[in-house]
Amino acid sequence: MKPTRFMTLNRHILEGEKMHPEATGELSALLSQLSMAAKVISLEVNKAGLVDILGFTGDSNVHGEQVKKLDMFAHEILIRAMDHGGHFCVMASEEEEDIIRIPQKHKIGKYVLLFDPLDGSSNIDANVSIGTIFSILKRVTPDGKPGTIEDCLQEGYKQVAAGYVLYGSSTMLVYTTGHGVYGFTLDPAFGEFLLSHDNIQIPENGRIYSINEGNYLYWHNGLKKYIKYLQSNTYDDKPYQARYIGSMVADVHRTLLYGGIFMYPADKRNPNGKLRLMYECNPMSFLIESAGGRAIDGKRRILEIVPKDLHQRTPIYLGSKKCVDLIESYLKEDEENKGGN
Ligand code: AHM
Ligand code: MG
C-alpha cells in the first residue's frame, strides 16, 4: 500500500481490506470504532491535570491493585463504544474479573475484544505516557449466541488484530492485522489519526535494554548474568543503554522503533512475572512479531501459550530478534529459571 500525505486511519483500514477480497468489512468497522474510543480517552487523558478526576477511587481491581478514576473511565468508554456495533460476541478487560457480555438488545457478532483500558496508570499523576492495549480474536463458539470464556481463552497466534494507543507527547495508534505494523498520529486540529509510521520494522538488533532493575534482588542467575554482560560490553563500540519508563506501551513503542529489548521477567517473588497474557503480552507480542521481532516467556513463544485464565500473568522478553535470542540462551542455561505458566 502506497501512503499518501494524508492517509487517515479509516482510509488505511479500508485500503487494507481491499487487498483481502474475502473480507466482510466488519474488522475495518470495528477498528474504526476503536479509534473513536481512543480519541475520547485521549481527550480525557490530556485534560487529566485540569479536572478533578485524578486520585484513587478507593476500589481495588481484580488483581488487588488500587484503581484510579481514569482507568475506570477508559474501561467504561471502551465498553460503551464497542458493545452495540454488532461486531463482538464477548469482551474482557483487565479491570473486570469476569467476561463482559454483550447486552441482549444488541446484535451479537463474530469477534472477541480483550483490552487493558489504561495501562501504566500508576504514572498518571506524574504526566508520564500511558496507553490502551487491545487484542481481537475470532469466536470459536457457534455464531449468533452470546460469546463465552472459551472464545476469550485462545492462544495469541490466533489474534486477527492487535494494537495500542499511546498517550504521549502526541497520541499514537499502532495496529497490525498480522500483515505489517502501522502507526498513526492523532492530529489534534483535525481529530484524525494520520499515517505517520508506515510498515514499521523493528531493527534486528539494538542497544537499549529495558527492565525494572529495582527487582535485582529477586532475579534468577541467568538474568543477572545477561544484564551483567550488557553492562560490561559494548554495542557498535558504545555502551548499552538502559531505559525504563514503567509504562509498557511506552517501553514497547520505543523498542519497536529503536530496537533493543523490553523485559518483565519471572523472579523469585513472582514466578509468572507481572504482566497479563491476554491484555498486555499477547497483543504486544503479535505486534512485535509482525514487525519482525521476537517475544518469549523465557522458554517459548508468548503467542503459543495456551491460556487457562483470563487474568493470568506471564514473564515476557520481547524486542529485536538478536536481543531476544541472546537472553534466551542465558535463560536456557539457568536452572533456576522456572518461570512460565
Ligand atoms: P498496570 O496494568 O497495573 O498499569 O501495570 C502494568 C505496568 C506496565 O505498564 C509496566 O510495564 C509495568 O506495570 C511496570 O511495573 P513495575 O512498576 O513493577 O516496574
Ligand atoms: Mg496493564
Coordinates of N, CA, C and O in Angstrom, one line a residue, residues 57-191:
T57 N -10.0 5.8 43.5 CA -11.5 5.6 43.7 C -11.7 5.0 45.0 O -12.8 5.0 45.5
G58 N -10.6 4.3 45.5 CA -10.8 3.6 46.8 C -11.1 2.1 46.5 O -11.0 1.3 47.4
D59 N -11.4 1.8 45.3 CA -11.7 0.4 44.9 C -10.4 -0.3 44.5 O -9.5 0.3 44.1
S60 N -10.4 -1.7 44.6 CA -9.3 -2.4 44.0 C -9.8 -3.2 42.8 O -11.0 -3.5 42.7
N61 N -8.9 -3.4 41.8 CA -9.3 -4.2 40.7 C -9.1 -5.7 41.0 O -8.7 -6.0 42.1
V62 N -9.3 -6.6 40.0 CA -9.3 -8.0 40.3 C -7.9 -8.5 40.7 O -7.7 -9.6 41.3
H63 N -6.9 -7.7 40.5 CA -5.5 -8.0 40.9 C -5.2 -7.5 42.3 O -4.0 -7.6 42.7
G64 N -6.1 -6.8 42.9 CA -5.9 -6.3 44.3 C -5.1 -5.0 44.2 O -4.7 -4.5 45.2
E65 N -5.1 -4.4 43.0 CA -4.4 -3.1 42.9 C -5.4 -2.0 43.0 O -6.5 -2.1 42.6
Q66 N -4.9 -0.8 43.5 CA -5.8 0.3 43.5 C -6.1 0.9 42.1 O -5.2 1.0 41.3
V67 N -7.3 1.2 41.9 CA -7.7 1.7 40.6 C -7.9 3.2 40.6 O -8.6 3.7 41.5
K68 N -7.4 3.8 39.6 CA -7.6 5.3 39.5 C -8.8 5.6 38.6 O -9.2 4.8 37.8
K69 N -9.4 6.7 38.8 CA -10.6 7.1 38.1 C -10.4 7.0 36.6 O -11.3 6.6 35.9
L70 N -9.3 7.4 36.1 CA -9.1 7.4 34.6 C -9.2 6.0 34.0 O -9.6 5.8 32.9
D71 N -8.7 5.0 34.8 CA -8.8 3.6 34.4 C -10.2 3.2 34.2 O -10.5 2.6 33.2
M72 N -11.0 3.6 35.1 CA -12.4 3.2 35.0 C -13.1 4.0 33.9 O -14.0 3.4 33.2
F73 N -12.8 5.2 33.7 CA -13.3 6.0 32.7 C -13.0 5.3 31.3 O -13.9 5.1 30.5
A74 N -11.7 5.0 31.1 CA -11.3 4.3 29.8 C -12.0 3.0 29.7 O -12.5 2.6 28.6
H75 N -12.1 2.2 30.8 CA -12.8 0.9 30.7 C -14.3 1.1 30.3 O -14.7 0.4 29.4
E76 N -14.9 2.1 30.9 CA -16.4 2.3 30.5 C -16.5 2.8 29.1 O -17.4 2.4 28.4
I77 N -15.7 3.7 28.7 CA -15.8 4.3 27.3 C -15.6 3.1 26.3 O -16.4 3.1 25.3
L78 N -14.7 2.3 26.5 CA -14.4 1.2 25.6 C -15.7 0.3 25.5 O -16.1 -0.1 24.4
I79 N -16.2 0.0 26.6 CA -17.4 -0.9 26.6 C -18.6 -0.2 25.9 O -19.2 -0.8 25.0
R80 N -18.8 1.1 26.2 CA -19.9 1.8 25.6 C -19.7 2.0 24.1 O -20.6 2.0 23.4
A81 N -18.4 2.2 23.7 CA -18.2 2.4 22.3 C -18.3 1.1 21.5 O -18.6 1.1 20.3
M82 N -18.0 0.0 22.2 CA -17.8 -1.3 21.4 C -19.0 -2.3 21.6 O -19.0 -3.3 20.8
D83 N -19.8 -2.1 22.5 CA -20.8 -3.2 22.8 C -22.0 -3.3 21.9 O -22.7 -4.3 21.8
H84 N -22.3 -2.2 21.1 CA -23.5 -2.2 20.4 C -23.3 -2.2 18.8 O -24.2 -2.0 18.1
G85 N -22.1 -2.3 18.4 CA -21.8 -2.3 17.0 C -22.2 -3.5 16.2 O -22.1 -3.6 15.0
G86 N -22.5 -4.6 17.0 CA -22.8 -5.8 16.3 C -21.6 -6.7 15.9 O -21.8 -7.7 15.2
H87 N -20.4 -6.3 16.3 CA -19.2 -7.0 15.9 C -18.8 -8.0 16.9 O -18.1 -9.0 16.5
F88 N -19.1 -7.8 18.1 CA -18.5 -8.7 19.2 C -19.5 -9.6 19.8 O -20.7 -9.3 19.9
C89 N -19.0 -10.8 20.2 CA -19.9 -11.7 20.9 C -19.6 -11.6 22.4 O -20.4 -12.1 23.3
V90 N -18.4 -11.1 22.8 CA -18.0 -11.1 24.2 C -16.8 -10.2 24.3 O -16.0 -10.0 23.3
M91 N -16.5 -9.6 25.4 CA -15.3 -8.8 25.6 C -14.8 -9.1 27.0 O -15.4 -9.7 27.8
A92 N -13.5 -8.7 27.3 CA -12.9 -8.8 28.6 C -11.9 -7.7 28.8 O -11.3 -7.3 27.8
S93 N -11.9 -7.2 30.0 CA -11.0 -6.1 30.3 C -10.1 -6.4 31.5 O -10.6 -7.1 32.4
E94 N -8.9 -5.9 31.5 CA -8.1 -6.1 32.7 C -8.7 -5.6 34.0 O -8.4 -6.0 35.1
E95 N -9.6 -4.6 33.8 CA -10.3 -4.0 35.0 C -11.5 -4.8 35.5 O -12.2 -4.3 36.4
E96 N -11.9 -5.9 34.8 CA -13.1 -6.6 35.3 C -12.8 -8.1 35.4 O -12.2 -8.7 34.4
E97 N -13.2 -8.7 36.5 CA -12.9 -10.0 36.8 C -13.4 -11.0 35.8 O -12.8 -11.9 35.3
D98 N -14.7 -10.8 35.4 CA -15.4 -11.8 34.6 C -15.4 -11.3 33.1 O -15.1 -10.1 32.9
I99 N -15.9 -12.1 32.2 CA -16.1 -11.7 30.9 C -17.2 -10.6 30.8 O -18.0 -10.5 31.7
I100 N -17.1 -9.8 29.8 CA -18.2 -8.7 29.7 C -19.1 -9.2 28.6 O -18.7 -9.3 27.4
R101 N -20.4 -9.4 28.9 CA -21.4 -9.9 28.0 C -21.9 -8.7 27.2 O -22.1 -7.6 27.7
I102 N -22.3 -9.0 26.0 CA -23.0 -8.0 25.1 C -24.5 -8.0 25.5 O -25.1 -9.0 25.6
P103 N -25.0 -6.8 25.8 CA -26.4 -6.7 26.3 C -27.3 -7.3 25.2 O -27.1 -7.2 24.0
Q104 N -28.4 -8.0 25.7 CA -29.3 -8.7 24.9 C -29.9 -7.9 23.7 O -30.2 -8.4 22.7
K105 N -30.1 -6.6 24.0 CA -30.7 -5.8 23.0 C -29.8 -5.5 21.7 O -30.3 -5.1 20.7
H106 N -28.5 -5.9 21.8 CA -27.6 -5.6 20.7 C -27.3 -6.9 19.9 O -27.4 -8.0 20.5
K107 N -27.0 -6.7 18.6 CA -26.7 -7.8 17.8 C -25.4 -8.5 18.3 O -24.5 -7.8 18.8
I108 N -25.3 -9.7 18.1 CA -24.1 -10.5 18.5 C -23.2 -10.7 17.3 O -23.7 -11.2 16.3
G109 N -21.9 -10.4 17.4 CA -21.0 -10.6 16.2 C -20.1 -11.8 16.4 O -20.2 -12.6 17.3
K110 N -19.1 -11.8 15.5 CA -18.2 -13.0 15.5 C -16.8 -12.7 16.1 O -16.0 -13.6 16.1
Y111 N -16.6 -11.5 16.6 CA -15.3 -11.2 17.2 C -15.3 -11.1 18.7 O -16.4 -10.9 19.3
V112 N -14.1 -11.1 19.2 CA -13.9 -11.1 20.7 C -12.9 -9.9 20.9 O -11.9 -9.8 20.2
L113 N -13.2 -9.1 21.9 CA -12.3 -7.9 22.2 C -11.8 -8.1 23.6 O -12.5 -8.2 24.6
L114 N -10.4 -8.1 23.7 CA -9.8 -8.1 25.0 C -9.0 -6.8 25.1 O -8.3 -6.4 24.2
F115 N -9.1 -6.1 26.3 CA -8.3 -4.9 26.4 C -7.9 -4.5 27.8 O -8.4 -4.9 28.8
D116 N -6.8 -3.8 27.8 CA -6.3 -3.1 29.0 C -6.6 -1.6 28.8 O -6.0 -1.0 28.0
P117 N -7.6 -1.1 29.4 CA -8.1 0.2 29.1 C -7.1 1.3 29.3 O -7.0 2.3 28.5
L118 N -6.3 1.3 30.4 CA -5.3 2.3 30.6 C -4.1 1.7 31.3 O -4.1 1.6 32.6
D119 N -3.2 1.3 30.6 CA -2.0 0.6 31.1 C -1.0 1.6 31.6 O -0.8 2.7 31.0
G120 N -0.3 1.3 32.7 CA 0.7 2.2 33.3 C 0.1 3.3 34.1 O 0.6 4.4 34.3
S121 N -1.1 3.0 34.7 CA -1.9 4.1 35.3 C -1.2 4.6 36.6 O -1.6 5.7 37.0
S122 N -0.2 3.9 37.1 CA 0.5 4.5 38.3 C 1.3 5.7 37.9 O 1.7 6.5 38.7
N123 N 1.4 5.9 36.6 CA 2.2 7.1 36.1 C 1.4 8.3 35.8 O 1.9 9.3 35.5
I124 N 0.0 8.2 36.0 CA -0.8 9.3 35.6 C -0.5 10.6 36.3 O -0.3 11.6 35.6
D125 N -0.3 10.5 37.6 CA -0.1 11.7 38.3 C 1.2 12.5 38.0 O 1.3 13.7 38.2
A126 N 2.2 11.7 37.4 CA 3.4 12.3 37.0 C 3.5 12.7 35.6 O 4.5 13.1 35.0
N127 N 2.3 12.6 34.9 CA 2.3 13.1 33.5 C 3.2 12.2 32.6 O 3.7 12.7 31.6
V128 N 3.4 11.0 33.0 CA 4.2 10.1 32.1 C 3.2 9.4 31.2 O 2.1 9.1 31.5
S129 N 3.8 9.0 30.0 CA 3.0 8.3 29.0 C 2.3 7.1 29.5 O 2.9 6.3 30.2
I130 N 1.0 6.9 29.1 CA 0.3 5.7 29.4 C -0.4 5.2 28.1 O -0.2 5.9 27.1
G131 N -1.1 4.1 28.2 CA -1.7 3.6 26.9 C -2.9 2.7 27.1 O -3.1 2.2 28.2
T132 N -3.5 2.4 26.0 CA -4.6 1.4 25.9 C -4.1 0.3 25.0 O -3.4 0.6 24.0
I133 N -4.3 -0.9 25.4 CA -3.9 -2.1 24.6 C -5.1 -2.9 24.2 O -6.0 -3.2 25.1
F134 N -5.1 -3.4 23.0 CA -6.3 -4.2 22.6 C -5.9 -5.4 21.7 O -4.9 -5.4 21.0
S135 N -6.7 -6.4 21.8 CA -6.5 -7.7 21.1 C -7.8 -8.2 20.6 O -8.8 -8.2 21.3
I136 N -7.8 -8.6 19.3 CA -9.1 -9.0 18.7 C -8.9 -10.5 18.2 O -8.0 -10.8 17.5
L137 N -9.9 -11.3 18.6 CA -9.9 -12.7 18.2 C -11.2 -13.0 17.5 O -12.2 -12.3 17.6
K138 N -11.2 -14.1 16.7 CA -12.5 -14.6 16.2 C -13.1 -15.6 17.1 O -12.4 -16.4 17.7
R139 N -14.4 -15.6 17.3 CA -15.0 -16.5 18.2 C -14.8 -18.0 17.8 O -14.7 -18.3 16.6
V140 N -14.9 -18.9 18.7 CA -14.8 -20.3 18.4 C -16.1 -21.0 18.7 O -16.3 -22.2 18.3
T141 N -17.0 -20.4 19.5 CA -18.3 -21.0 19.8 C -19.2 -20.6 18.6 O -18.9 -19.7 17.8
P142 N -20.4 -21.3 18.5 CA -21.3 -21.1 17.4 C -21.8 -19.7 17.3 O -22.0 -19.0 18.3
D143 N -21.9 -19.2 16.0 CA -22.4 -17.9 15.7 C -23.8 -17.6 16.3 O -24.5 -18.6 16.4
G144 N -24.1 -16.4 16.5 CA -25.4 -16.0 16.8 C -25.7 -16.0 18.3 O -26.7 -15.4 18.8
K145 N -25.0 -16.8 19.1 CA -25.2 -16.9 20.5 C -24.2 -16.0 21.3 O -23.2 -15.7 20.7
P146 N -24.5 -15.7 22.5 CA -23.6 -14.9 23.3 C -22.2 -15.7 23.4 O -22.2 -16.9 23.5
G147 N -21.1 -14.9 23.4 CA -19.8 -15.5 23.5 C -19.5 -16.0 24.9 O -20.2 -15.6 25.9
T148 N -18.5 -16.8 25.1 CA -18.2 -17.4 26.4 C -16.7 -17.2 26.7 O -16.0 -16.7 25.8
I149 N -16.3 -17.7 27.8 CA -14.9 -17.6 28.2 C -14.0 -18.3 27.2 O -12.9 -18.0 27.0
E150 N -14.6 -19.4 26.6 CA -13.9 -20.2 25.7 C -13.4 -19.3 24.5 O -12.4 -19.5 23.9
D151 N -14.3 -18.4 24.1 CA -13.9 -17.5 23.0 C -12.7 -16.6 23.3 O -11.9 -16.2 22.5
C152 N -12.7 -16.3 24.6 CA -11.6 -15.4 25.1 C -10.3 -16.1 25.2 O -9.2 -15.6 24.9
L153 N -10.3 -17.3 25.7 CA -9.1 -18.1 26.1 C -8.5 -18.8 24.9 O -8.5 -20.0 24.8
Q154 N -8.0 -18.0 24.0 CA -7.3 -18.6 22.8 C -5.9 -18.1 22.8 O -5.5 -17.1 23.3
E155 N -5.1 -19.0 22.1 CA -3.6 -18.6 22.0 C -3.5 -17.3 21.2 O -4.2 -17.1 20.3
G156 N -2.4 -16.6 21.5 CA -2.1 -15.3 20.9 C -1.9 -15.4 19.4 O -2.2 -14.4 18.7
Y157 N -1.4 -16.5 18.9 CA -1.2 -16.6 17.4 C -2.5 -16.5 16.7 O -2.5 -16.3 15.5
K158 N -3.6 -16.7 17.4 CA -5.0 -16.7 16.7 C -5.5 -15.3 16.6 O -6.6 -15.1 16.1
Q159 N -4.8 -14.3 17.2 CA -5.4 -12.9 17.1 C -5.5 -12.5 15.6 O -4.7 -12.9 14.8
V160 N -6.6 -11.8 15.3 CA -6.8 -11.3 14.0 C -6.3 -9.8 13.9 O -6.1 -9.3 12.8
A161 N -6.2 -9.2 15.0 CA -5.7 -7.8 15.0 C -5.3 -7.5 16.5 O -5.8 -8.1 17.4
A162 N -4.4 -6.6 16.6 CA -4.0 -6.1 17.9 C -3.3 -4.7 17.8 O -2.9 -4.4 16.7
G163 N -3.3 -4.0 18.9 CA -2.7 -2.7 18.8 C -2.6 -2.0 20.1 O -3.1 -2.6 21.1
Y164 N -2.1 -0.8 20.1 CA -2.2 0.0 21.3 C -2.4 1.5 20.9 O -2.1 1.9 19.7
V165 N -2.8 2.3 21.9 CA -2.9 3.7 21.7 C -1.9 4.3 22.8 O -2.0 3.9 24.0
L166 N -1.0 5.1 22.4 CA 0.0 5.7 23.3 C -0.4 7.1 23.5 O -0.5 7.9 22.6
Y167 N -0.7 7.5 24.8 CA -1.0 8.9 25.1 C 0.3 9.5 25.6 O 0.6 9.4 26.8
G168 N 1.1 10.0 24.7 CA 2.4 10.5 25.0 C 2.5 12.0 24.6 O 1.5 12.7 24.7
S169 N 3.7 12.4 24.1 CA 3.8 13.8 23.7 C 2.8 14.1 22.6 O 2.4 15.2 22.4
S170 N 2.5 13.0 21.8 CA 1.3 13.1 21.0 C 0.6 11.7 21.2 O 1.2 10.8 21.7
T171 N -0.6 11.7 20.7 CA -1.3 10.4 20.8 C -1.1 9.6 19.5 O -1.3 10.1 18.4
M172 N -0.7 8.3 19.7 CA -0.5 7.5 18.5 C -1.3 6.2 18.6 O -1.4 5.7 19.7
L173 N -1.8 5.7 17.5 CA -2.4 4.4 17.5 C -1.5 3.5 16.6 O -1.2 3.9 15.4
V174 N -1.1 2.4 17.1 CA -0.3 1.4 16.3 C -1.1 0.1 16.2 O -1.6 -0.3 17.3
Y175 N -1.2 -0.4 15.0 CA -2.0 -1.7 14.9 C -1.4 -2.6 13.9 O -0.7 -2.2 13.0
T176 N -1.8 -3.9 14.0 CA -1.5 -4.8 13.0 C -2.7 -5.8 12.8 O -3.4 -6.0 13.8
T177 N -2.8 -6.3 11.6 CA -3.7 -7.4 11.4 C -2.9 -8.6 11.0 O -3.4 -9.6 10.4
G178 N -1.6 -8.6 11.3 CA -0.7 -9.7 11.0 C 0.1 -9.4 9.7 O 1.0 -10.1 9.4
H179 N -0.3 -8.4 9.0 CA 0.4 -8.0 7.7 C 0.9 -6.6 7.9 O 0.3 -5.6 7.5
G180 N 2.1 -6.5 8.5 CA 2.7 -5.2 8.7 C 2.1 -4.5 9.9 O 1.0 -4.8 10.4
V181 N 2.9 -3.6 10.4 CA 2.6 -2.8 11.6 C 2.6 -1.3 11.2 O 3.5 -0.8 10.6
Y182 N 1.5 -0.6 11.5 CA 1.3 0.7 11.1 C 1.0 1.7 12.2 O 0.2 1.3 13.1
G183 N 1.6 2.8 12.2 CA 1.5 3.8 13.3 C 0.8 5.1 12.8 O 1.2 5.6 11.7
F184 N -0.1 5.6 13.5 CA -0.9 6.8 13.2 C -0.8 7.8 14.3 O -0.9 7.4 15.5
T185 N -0.6 9.1 13.9 CA -0.5 10.1 15.0 C -1.8 10.9 14.9 O -2.2 11.3 13.8
L186 N -2.3 11.2 16.1 CA -3.6 11.9 16.1 C -3.3 13.4 15.9 O -2.5 14.0 16.7
D187 N -3.9 14.0 14.9 CA -3.7 15.4 14.6 C -4.8 16.1 15.5 O -6.0 16.0 15.2
P188 N -4.4 16.9 16.5 CA -5.4 17.4 17.4 C -6.3 18.5 16.7 O -7.4 18.7 17.1
A189 N -5.8 19.1 15.7 CA -6.6 20.1 15.0 C -7.7 19.4 14.2 O -8.9 19.9 14.3
F190 N -7.4 18.3 13.5 CA -8.5 17.7 12.7 C -9.2 16.6 13.5 O -10.3 16.1 13.0
G191 N -8.6 16.1 14.6 CA -9.2 15.0 15.3 C -9.1 13.7 14.5 O -9.9 12.8 14.6

